[in-house]
Short mmCIF file of C-alpha atoms in Angstrom, two decimals:
data_model
loop_
_atom_site.label_atom_id
_atom_site.label_comp_id
_atom_site.label_asym_id
_atom_site.label_seq_id
_atom_site.Cartn_x
_atom_site.Cartn_y
_atom_site.Cartn_z
CA MET A 1 25.65 -35.91 -42.40
CA LEU A 2 26.84 -38.27 -45.09
CA THR A 3 24.08 -40.71 -44.00
CA ALA A 4 21.62 -37.98 -44.90
CA VAL A 5 23.32 -37.19 -48.16
CA ASN A 6 23.28 -40.86 -49.18
CA HIS A 7 19.60 -41.07 -47.98
CA LEU A 8 18.71 -38.21 -50.24
CA GLN A 9 20.74 -39.56 -53.15
CA GLY A 10 19.26 -43.01 -52.93
CA LEU A 11 15.67 -41.54 -52.66
CA ALA A 12 15.08 -41.15 -56.36
CA THR A 13 16.41 -44.67 -57.11
CA ARG A 14 14.18 -46.20 -54.45
CA LEU A 15 11.12 -44.23 -55.66
CA ALA A 16 11.76 -45.50 -59.15
CA ALA A 17 12.37 -49.00 -58.00
CA GLU A 18 9.13 -49.09 -56.19
CA GLY A 19 7.11 -47.75 -59.18
CA VAL A 20 6.82 -44.16 -58.04
CA GLU A 21 8.29 -41.89 -60.68
CA VAL A 22 10.33 -38.93 -59.52
CA GLY A 23 8.16 -35.86 -60.22
CA GLU A 24 5.07 -37.90 -60.07
CA GLY A 25 2.12 -36.64 -58.05
CA PRO A 26 0.84 -33.19 -57.40
CA GLY A 27 3.03 -30.03 -57.43
CA PRO A 28 4.85 -29.15 -54.25
CA ILE A 29 2.37 -26.43 -53.24
CA VAL A 30 -0.72 -28.67 -53.56
CA PRO A 31 -1.78 -30.27 -50.38
CA GLU A 32 -1.93 -34.07 -50.43
CA LEU A 33 -5.10 -35.57 -48.99
CA LYS A 34 -3.37 -38.32 -46.92
CA GLU A 35 -1.01 -35.64 -45.37
CA LEU A 36 -4.02 -33.41 -44.70
CA TYR A 37 -6.05 -35.94 -42.84
CA TRP A 38 -3.22 -37.44 -40.86
CA GLY A 39 -1.97 -33.99 -39.96
CA ALA A 40 -5.47 -32.71 -39.05
CA GLY A 41 -6.32 -35.92 -37.19
CA SER A 42 -3.19 -35.85 -35.14
CA PHE A 43 -3.58 -32.22 -34.33
CA ILE A 44 -7.21 -32.52 -33.39
CA VAL A 45 -6.56 -35.42 -31.13
CA PHE A 46 -3.69 -33.70 -29.48
CA ALA A 47 -5.53 -30.32 -29.07
CA LEU A 48 -8.52 -32.07 -27.58
CA LEU A 49 -6.45 -34.20 -25.09
CA MET A 50 -4.54 -31.06 -24.21
CA ARG A 51 -7.74 -29.02 -23.67
CA PHE A 52 -9.70 -31.54 -21.70
CA TYR A 53 -7.06 -33.57 -19.88
CA LEU A 54 -3.28 -32.88 -20.20
CA PHE A 55 -3.33 -29.16 -19.58
CA PRO A 56 -5.92 -29.06 -16.72
CA ARG A 57 -3.90 -31.81 -15.03
CA LEU A 58 -0.62 -29.97 -15.28
CA LYS A 59 -2.08 -26.57 -14.57
CA GLN A 60 -3.89 -27.83 -11.48
CA GLY A 61 -0.53 -29.07 -10.10
CA MET A 62 1.21 -25.84 -11.04
CA ASP A 63 -1.56 -23.68 -9.45
CA ALA A 64 -1.57 -25.68 -6.26
CA ARG A 65 2.27 -25.44 -5.99
CA TYR A 66 2.15 -21.65 -6.67
CA ALA A 67 -0.67 -21.34 -4.12
CA GLY A 68 1.47 -23.27 -1.56
CA ILE A 69 4.43 -21.04 -2.32
CA ARG A 70 2.26 -17.93 -1.98
CA ALA A 71 0.97 -19.25 1.34
CA ASP A 72 4.42 -20.07 2.50
CA HIS A 73 5.50 -16.57 1.59
CA GLU A 74 2.59 -15.08 3.40
CA GLN A 75 3.29 -17.31 6.45
CA ALA A 76 6.92 -16.27 6.32
CA ASP A 77 5.96 -12.56 6.03
CA ALA A 78 3.56 -12.96 9.11
CA GLU A 79 6.22 -14.78 11.08
CA ARG A 80 8.81 -12.08 10.18
CA ALA A 81 6.33 -9.36 11.23
CA SER A 82 5.58 -11.25 14.43
CA ALA A 83 9.27 -11.70 15.17
CA ARG A 84 9.87 -8.02 14.56
CA ALA A 85 7.07 -7.13 16.98
CA GLU A 86 8.54 -9.41 19.53
CA VAL A 87 11.98 -7.82 19.05
CA ALA A 88 10.47 -4.35 19.42
CA ASP A 89 8.48 -5.48 22.50
CA TYR A 90 11.73 -7.02 23.93
CA GLU A 91 13.64 -3.80 23.20
CA ALA A 92 10.96 -1.77 24.87
CA GLN A 93 11.10 -4.04 28.03
CA LEU A 94 14.88 -3.77 27.95
CA ALA A 95 14.70 0.01 27.70
CA ALA A 96 12.20 0.07 30.62
CA VAL A 97 14.34 -2.21 32.76
CA LYS A 98 17.40 -0.11 31.99
CA ALA A 99 15.55 3.09 32.87
CA GLU A 100 14.40 1.47 36.16
CA ALA A 101 17.85 0.20 36.94
CA ALA A 102 19.34 3.68 36.24
CA ALA A 103 16.72 5.29 38.53
CA LYS A 104 17.48 2.84 41.32
CA VAL A 105 21.24 3.39 40.85
CA ASP A 106 20.62 7.10 41.06
CA ALA A 107 18.41 6.74 44.17
CA ALA A 108 21.06 4.56 45.85
CA ARG A 109 23.76 6.91 44.81
CA GLN A 110 21.85 9.86 46.42
CA ALA A 111 21.10 7.87 49.51
CA LEU A 112 24.71 6.92 49.91
CA GLU A 113 25.78 10.55 49.33
CA ALA A 114 23.28 11.72 52.06
CA GLU A 115 24.56 9.10 54.45
CA ARG A 116 28.15 10.09 53.64
CA GLN A 117 27.35 13.72 54.26
CA GLU A 118 25.62 12.90 57.54
CA GLN A 119 28.62 10.77 58.65
CA VAL A 120 31.11 13.40 57.53
CA LYS A 121 29.04 15.98 59.47
CA ALA A 122 29.04 13.80 62.59
CA LEU A 123 32.69 13.05 62.30
CA ASN A 124 33.41 16.79 61.87
CA ALA A 125 31.32 17.49 65.03
CA GLN A 126 33.12 14.78 66.88
CA LEU A 127 36.48 16.08 65.76
CA ALA A 128 35.45 19.72 66.72
CA GLU A 129 34.32 18.38 70.07
CA ARG A 130 37.60 16.51 70.63
CA ARG A 131 39.52 19.42 69.31
CA ALA A 132 37.87 21.75 71.78
CA ALA A 133 38.41 19.32 74.71
CA ALA A 134 42.07 18.98 73.62
CA GLN A 135 42.33 22.76 73.42
CA ALA A 136 40.87 23.12 76.87
CA GLU A 137 43.12 20.42 78.26
CA THR A 138 46.14 22.20 76.66
CA ASP A 139 45.02 25.57 77.92
CA ALA A 140 44.55 24.14 81.51
CA ALA A 141 48.02 22.55 81.29
CA LYS A 142 49.48 25.75 80.06
CA ALA A 143 47.72 27.76 82.84
CA ALA A 144 48.91 25.18 85.40
CA VAL A 145 52.47 25.47 84.06
CA ARG A 146 52.19 29.20 83.94
CA ASP A 147 50.98 29.29 87.67
CA GLN A 148 53.87 26.98 88.47
CA ILE A 149 56.30 29.34 86.75
CA HIS A 150 54.73 32.32 88.43
CA ALA A 151 54.80 30.70 91.77
CA ALA A 152 58.46 29.62 91.10
CA VAL A 153 59.41 33.08 89.90
CA ALA A 154 57.51 34.72 92.72
CA ASP A 155 59.33 32.44 95.14
CA VAL A 156 62.75 33.14 93.59
CA ALA A 157 61.90 36.89 93.48
CA GLY A 158 60.67 36.85 97.14
CA ARG A 159 63.88 34.97 98.22
CA ALA A 160 65.93 37.28 96.20
CA GLY A 161 64.27 40.35 97.85
CA GLU A 162 64.68 38.57 101.27
CA LEU A 163 68.32 38.18 100.61
CA ALA A 164 68.71 41.72 99.34
CA THR A 165 66.64 43.41 102.10
CA GLY A 166 66.79 40.94 104.84
CA ARG A 167 63.11 40.88 105.07
CA ARG A 168 60.73 38.86 103.10
CA PRO A 169 58.51 40.89 100.65
CA ASP A 170 54.82 40.57 100.77
CA ALA A 171 53.83 37.49 98.68
CA THR A 172 50.83 39.24 97.15
CA VAL A 173 52.99 42.14 95.99
CA VAL A 174 55.67 39.80 94.57
CA ALA A 175 53.08 37.85 92.86
CA ARG A 176 51.49 40.94 91.18
CA VAL A 177 54.92 42.24 90.10
CA VAL A 178 55.78 38.80 88.70
CA ASN A 179 52.46 38.77 86.83
CA GLU A 180 52.95 42.19 85.47
CA VAL A 181 56.60 41.56 84.34
CA MET A 182 55.66 38.13 82.75
CA ALA A 183 52.67 39.56 81.09
CA ARG A 184 54.86 41.98 79.01
CA MET B 1 32.53 -33.07 -65.19
CA LEU B 2 31.39 -31.33 -62.03
CA ALA B 3 28.28 -30.23 -63.61
CA GLU B 4 27.41 -33.71 -64.39
CA ALA B 5 28.20 -34.92 -60.90
CA PHE B 6 25.95 -32.26 -59.38
CA LYS B 7 22.56 -33.11 -60.41
CA PHE B 8 19.81 -31.62 -58.26
CA PRO B 9 16.94 -33.96 -57.94
CA GLU B 10 13.36 -33.14 -59.05
CA ILE B 11 11.55 -31.03 -56.44
CA ASN B 12 9.09 -33.85 -55.76
CA ALA B 13 11.98 -36.27 -55.12
CA ILE B 14 13.07 -34.30 -52.06
CA LEU B 15 9.46 -33.51 -50.90
CA ARG B 16 7.28 -36.39 -51.61
CA TRP B 17 7.64 -39.65 -49.69
CA GLN B 18 6.65 -43.22 -50.51
CA ASP B 19 3.97 -44.61 -48.36
CA ILE B 20 5.11 -46.62 -45.34
CA PHE B 21 1.78 -48.29 -45.55
CA THR B 22 -1.46 -47.47 -47.40
CA SER B 23 -1.90 -43.64 -47.28
CA PHE B 24 0.70 -43.13 -44.58
CA ASN B 25 4.00 -41.59 -45.55
CA LYS B 26 6.80 -39.85 -43.68
CA ILE B 27 4.73 -36.60 -43.27
CA ALA B 28 1.91 -38.53 -41.71
CA LEU B 29 4.55 -40.30 -39.46
CA ILE B 30 6.00 -37.01 -38.45
CA ALA B 31 2.51 -35.44 -37.67
CA VAL B 32 1.42 -38.51 -35.63
CA ALA B 33 4.84 -38.63 -33.84
CA ALA B 34 4.51 -34.91 -33.09
CA ALA B 35 1.08 -35.41 -31.44
CA VAL B 36 2.28 -38.66 -29.64
CA ILE B 37 5.41 -36.91 -28.26
CA GLY B 38 3.36 -33.96 -27.10
CA ILE B 39 0.84 -36.20 -25.40
CA VAL B 40 3.48 -38.45 -23.79
CA VAL B 41 5.51 -35.53 -22.52
CA PHE B 42 2.44 -33.96 -20.97
CA LEU B 43 1.24 -37.24 -19.49
CA LEU B 44 4.62 -37.88 -17.85
CA ALA B 45 4.73 -34.25 -16.62
CA GLY B 46 1.23 -34.73 -15.12
CA ASN B 47 2.28 -37.93 -13.39
CA LYS B 48 5.15 -36.26 -11.63
CA ASP B 49 4.74 -34.79 -8.06
CA ALA B 50 3.41 -31.29 -8.64
CA LYS B 51 4.23 -30.21 -4.95
CA VAL B 52 8.04 -30.32 -5.35
CA ALA B 53 10.11 -28.09 -7.54
CA PRO B 54 9.74 -29.33 -11.20
CA LYS B 55 12.53 -31.02 -12.91
CA GLY B 56 13.06 -33.09 -16.04
CA VAL B 57 10.00 -33.66 -18.18
CA ARG B 58 7.65 -31.70 -15.86
CA ASN B 59 10.06 -28.78 -15.92
CA LEU B 60 10.04 -28.84 -19.72
CA ALA B 61 6.22 -28.95 -19.82
CA GLU B 62 5.77 -26.17 -17.19
CA THR B 63 8.34 -24.01 -18.95
CA THR B 64 6.42 -24.41 -22.22
CA VAL B 65 3.14 -23.57 -20.54
CA GLU B 66 4.64 -20.49 -18.87
CA PHE B 67 6.19 -19.46 -22.21
CA ILE B 68 2.82 -19.57 -23.91
CA GLU B 69 0.99 -17.84 -21.06
CA ASP B 70 3.52 -15.01 -20.30
CA GLY B 71 5.21 -14.71 -23.69
CA ILE B 72 2.13 -14.98 -25.89
CA VAL B 73 -1.19 -14.91 -24.27
CA MET B 74 -0.52 -12.14 -21.70
CA GLN B 75 1.26 -10.03 -24.30
CA THR B 76 -1.44 -10.24 -26.97
CA MET B 77 -4.73 -11.04 -25.31
CA GLY B 78 -4.29 -10.23 -21.60
CA LYS B 79 -5.70 -12.14 -18.66
CA SER B 80 -8.98 -12.77 -20.35
CA GLY B 81 -7.22 -14.73 -23.03
CA LEU B 82 -5.72 -17.34 -20.59
CA GLY B 83 -8.58 -19.78 -21.55
CA TRP B 84 -6.96 -20.04 -24.95
CA THR B 85 -3.69 -21.37 -23.58
CA PRO B 86 -4.47 -25.08 -24.27
CA PHE B 87 -5.26 -24.33 -27.89
CA LEU B 88 -2.17 -22.05 -28.41
CA LEU B 89 0.01 -24.51 -26.50
CA SER B 90 -1.07 -27.37 -28.75
CA LEU B 91 -0.54 -25.29 -31.87
CA PHE B 92 2.89 -24.31 -30.70
CA ILE B 93 4.09 -27.72 -29.76
CA PHE B 94 2.57 -29.40 -32.76
CA ILE B 95 4.19 -26.98 -35.22
CA TYR B 96 7.52 -27.00 -33.40
CA LEU B 97 7.58 -30.83 -33.36
CA CYS B 98 6.59 -30.97 -37.06
CA ASN B 99 9.36 -28.39 -37.92
CA VAL B 100 12.21 -29.93 -35.91
CA PRO B 101 12.58 -33.21 -37.96
CA GLY B 102 14.00 -31.09 -40.71
CA ILE B 103 17.31 -31.36 -38.90
CA ILE B 104 16.97 -34.66 -37.28
CA PRO B 105 19.25 -37.24 -39.05
CA LEU B 106 17.38 -39.92 -40.98
CA LEU B 107 14.10 -38.00 -40.75
CA GLN B 108 15.44 -34.81 -42.29
CA MET B 109 12.11 -33.49 -43.48
CA PRO B 110 9.91 -30.88 -41.81
CA ALA B 111 6.35 -31.95 -42.00
CA THR B 112 5.41 -28.33 -42.36
CA ALA B 113 7.43 -28.07 -45.62
CA ARG B 114 4.46 -29.73 -47.22
CA MET B 115 1.33 -27.77 -47.81
CA ALA B 116 -1.21 -29.91 -46.05
CA ILE B 117 -0.43 -29.23 -42.29
CA PRO B 118 0.20 -25.39 -42.56
CA MET B 119 -2.95 -25.13 -44.62
CA PHE B 120 -5.10 -27.08 -42.19
CA LEU B 121 -3.76 -25.16 -39.22
CA ALA B 122 -4.24 -21.82 -40.88
CA LEU B 123 -7.79 -22.71 -41.84
CA LEU B 124 -8.51 -23.98 -38.30
CA VAL B 125 -7.20 -20.72 -36.94
CA TRP B 126 -9.34 -18.79 -39.48
CA VAL B 127 -12.48 -20.67 -38.31
CA VAL B 128 -11.55 -20.14 -34.69
CA TYR B 129 -10.84 -16.41 -34.70
CA ASN B 130 -14.01 -15.76 -36.95
CA GLY B 131 -16.05 -17.92 -34.62
CA VAL B 132 -14.75 -16.03 -31.60
CA GLY B 133 -15.56 -12.66 -33.33
CA LEU B 134 -19.09 -13.74 -34.11
CA LYS B 135 -19.58 -15.11 -30.54
CA HIS B 136 -18.33 -11.99 -28.85
CA GLN B 137 -19.67 -9.29 -31.16
CA GLY B 138 -22.49 -10.96 -33.00
CA VAL B 139 -23.17 -9.73 -36.62
CA LYS B 140 -21.38 -6.55 -35.71
CA TYR B 141 -18.13 -8.49 -36.02
CA ILE B 142 -18.54 -8.45 -39.84
CA THR B 143 -19.06 -4.76 -40.03
CA ASN B 144 -16.30 -4.01 -37.48
CA THR B 145 -13.90 -6.19 -39.49
CA ILE B 146 -14.69 -4.63 -42.88
CA TRP B 147 -15.14 -1.02 -41.58
CA PRO B 148 -12.94 -0.29 -38.55
CA PRO B 149 -14.36 2.41 -36.27
CA GLY B 150 -13.63 6.06 -37.37
CA VAL B 151 -13.49 5.37 -41.09
CA PRO B 152 -14.99 8.33 -43.10
CA VAL B 153 -18.17 7.40 -44.96
CA ALA B 154 -16.55 8.29 -48.35
CA LEU B 155 -13.63 5.82 -47.78
CA LYS B 156 -15.91 2.96 -46.63
CA PRO B 157 -16.18 1.24 -50.00
CA LEU B 158 -12.36 1.26 -50.58
CA VAL B 159 -11.50 0.44 -46.94
CA GLY B 160 -14.25 -2.25 -46.93
CA VAL B 161 -12.67 -4.12 -49.78
CA ILE B 162 -9.16 -3.81 -48.48
CA GLU B 163 -10.12 -4.86 -45.01
CA PHE B 164 -12.16 -7.76 -46.24
CA ILE B 165 -9.41 -9.00 -48.41
CA SER B 166 -6.80 -8.46 -45.69
CA ASN B 167 -8.81 -10.08 -42.79
CA ILE B 168 -10.76 -12.74 -44.43
CA ILE B 169 -8.51 -13.90 -47.31
CA VAL B 170 -4.97 -12.88 -46.75
CA ARG B 171 -4.71 -13.88 -43.09
CA PRO B 172 -5.04 -17.61 -43.60
CA PHE B 173 -3.08 -17.47 -46.80
CA SER B 174 -0.18 -15.61 -45.10
CA LEU B 175 -0.25 -17.88 -42.13
CA THR B 176 0.00 -20.90 -44.41
CA VAL B 177 2.51 -19.59 -46.80
CA ARG B 178 4.92 -18.07 -44.14
CA LEU B 179 5.25 -21.34 -42.37
CA PHE B 180 5.27 -23.56 -45.43
CA ALA B 181 7.60 -21.40 -47.47
CA ASN B 182 10.17 -20.89 -44.67
CA MET B 183 10.36 -24.49 -43.88
CA LEU B 184 10.42 -25.53 -47.46
CA ALA B 185 13.16 -23.02 -48.27
CA GLY B 186 15.24 -24.32 -45.20
CA HIS B 187 14.81 -27.78 -46.37
CA ILE B 188 15.86 -27.01 -50.00
CA LEU B 189 18.91 -25.08 -48.75
CA LEU B 190 20.04 -28.09 -46.63
CA VAL B 191 19.53 -30.52 -49.49
CA THR B 192 21.40 -28.18 -51.92
CA PHE B 193 24.45 -27.71 -49.64
CA ALA B 194 24.45 -31.45 -48.73
CA LEU B 195 24.44 -32.47 -52.39
CA LEU B 196 27.11 -29.79 -53.32
CA THR B 197 29.36 -31.19 -50.52
CA GLN B 198 28.83 -34.73 -51.76
CA SER B 199 29.34 -33.78 -55.34
CA LEU B 200 32.60 -32.03 -54.59
CA ILE B 201 33.96 -35.04 -52.56
CA THR B 202 32.97 -37.60 -55.14
CA ALA B 203 33.76 -35.68 -58.17
CA GLU B 204 36.03 -37.51 -60.64
CA THR B 205 38.40 -34.60 -61.54
CA GLN B 206 42.09 -34.01 -62.09
CA GLN B 207 41.91 -30.67 -60.29
CA LEU B 208 43.43 -31.38 -56.90
CA LEU B 209 42.01 -28.24 -55.29
CA LEU B 210 38.33 -29.11 -56.04
CA LYS B 211 37.86 -31.81 -53.35
CA PRO B 212 39.19 -29.82 -50.47
CA MET B 213 36.83 -27.02 -51.44
CA ALA B 214 34.00 -29.27 -50.25
CA ILE B 215 34.72 -27.80 -46.80
CA LEU B 216 32.96 -24.62 -47.99
CA PRO B 217 29.48 -25.97 -48.72
CA PHE B 218 30.01 -28.34 -45.68
CA PHE B 219 30.46 -25.42 -43.34
CA MET B 220 27.42 -23.67 -44.87
CA LEU B 221 25.48 -26.90 -44.31
CA VAL B 222 26.50 -26.94 -40.73
CA PHE B 223 25.65 -23.20 -40.26
CA LEU B 224 22.19 -23.62 -42.04
CA THR B 225 21.44 -26.71 -39.84
CA ALA B 226 22.10 -24.53 -36.72
CA PHE B 227 19.97 -21.79 -38.43
CA GLU B 228 17.13 -24.21 -38.97
CA VAL B 229 17.11 -24.86 -35.22
CA LEU B 230 16.28 -21.22 -34.75
CA VAL B 231 13.85 -21.17 -37.61
CA ALA B 232 11.92 -24.24 -36.34
CA PHE B 233 11.25 -22.47 -33.06
CA LEU B 234 10.72 -19.00 -34.60
CA GLN B 235 8.10 -20.20 -37.08
CA ALA B 236 6.13 -22.07 -34.41
CA TYR B 237 6.25 -18.90 -32.23
CA ILE B 238 5.29 -16.68 -35.19
CA PHE B 239 2.37 -18.78 -36.09
CA THR B 240 1.08 -19.12 -32.45
CA ILE B 241 1.55 -15.41 -31.56
CA LEU B 242 -0.33 -14.23 -34.78
CA THR B 243 -3.12 -16.76 -33.90
CA ALA B 244 -3.37 -15.15 -30.46
CA VAL B 245 -3.36 -11.61 -32.02
CA TYR B 246 -6.20 -12.60 -34.40
CA ILE B 247 -8.29 -14.24 -31.69
CA GLY B 248 -7.63 -11.36 -29.25
CA GLY B 249 -8.60 -8.87 -31.95
CA ALA B 250 -11.77 -10.74 -32.76
CA ALA B 251 -12.74 -10.94 -29.02
CA HIS B 252 -11.87 -7.38 -28.13
CA PRO B 253 -12.08 -5.19 -31.22
CA GLU B 254 -11.35 -2.01 -29.15
CA HIS B 255 -7.82 -3.23 -28.78
#
């Protein structure tokens, strides 16, 4: 800043030394011709170059880049939409496959259930058959044992009657009496 | 003692500059430099690869172009005014680069603090917007300018005089004076506080408190220098936006 101050201070001295009096020349609000034509010339050259060369060149590059960016944005949008469609398609396929799988699982479950029911039914029938056979066998064994007991009791009763009376009672009568007594 | 030390130079001593060579002084140098800097910046910017994200000089140029397009043209003239971008861009850059030397050490003189450049630019703008008006509206431009639509017949003579003076005479005058006076006032303020600081520092006085008081005008000088940064931009912007408003008004009177 001191440089500037010194510069200003020295100005009047230098102007005087070079033969230009301080305060010489037109007033401060009067345009000086040399400043006018240098200023005008500079601006006109700058404006013409700007209009016909500098600005179009820069703007062309800007427009091309913006167009590229716009195209990239559009491409990105299209790819995003395409990806979204693919995802939706995949999700639809996934849902269809899931539904199909669920249907197959249901069908298999139903088939298995039917088979189980059939096998349970068959086993129950087999069990009932075996139970009936066993029952019949048991009943036969019981009857056999009962006949043996009847025979033994009848034999004992006949022997007892024979010992008591000295005569052997009729076997049929003894058997009937034994049956009646044992049936009570 | 202090009054003797503080001698403000004659106004021409801080405004008029000796010729560097015949008919070429510091103002001419600043004007030529402003144009050359503008041309070089845009040439360099144009040479950079436009496909990649702009940086450096290209970023500066593109930011300026977008500022003019979005901040001035679109706001005042709309899309139809985009063709005026190169002219308004040249105007803004040239005025700004002529203003800024007011705070650049060694140069320390805004070229627009002299009457020639603001006057030429204002007259050029006057010619341009009247030309645009005549081109778009034909002879009706003159009647539309003097008598805006809807003015009662009885008021036409009065309004005609007022509008004629306002649009044809005052506009270029106000454009010139606004730029010139603001930059001149800033320059004089900087000179004043710089000289006051120097006078207080170098004063031959017995009063010990006087020299430290130089800090006050020095702070003011620093503050005004920062303020002039804003003024340099603001004046270029105001001149350019008013130009856009005048051209837009001439091209589309309904607005």
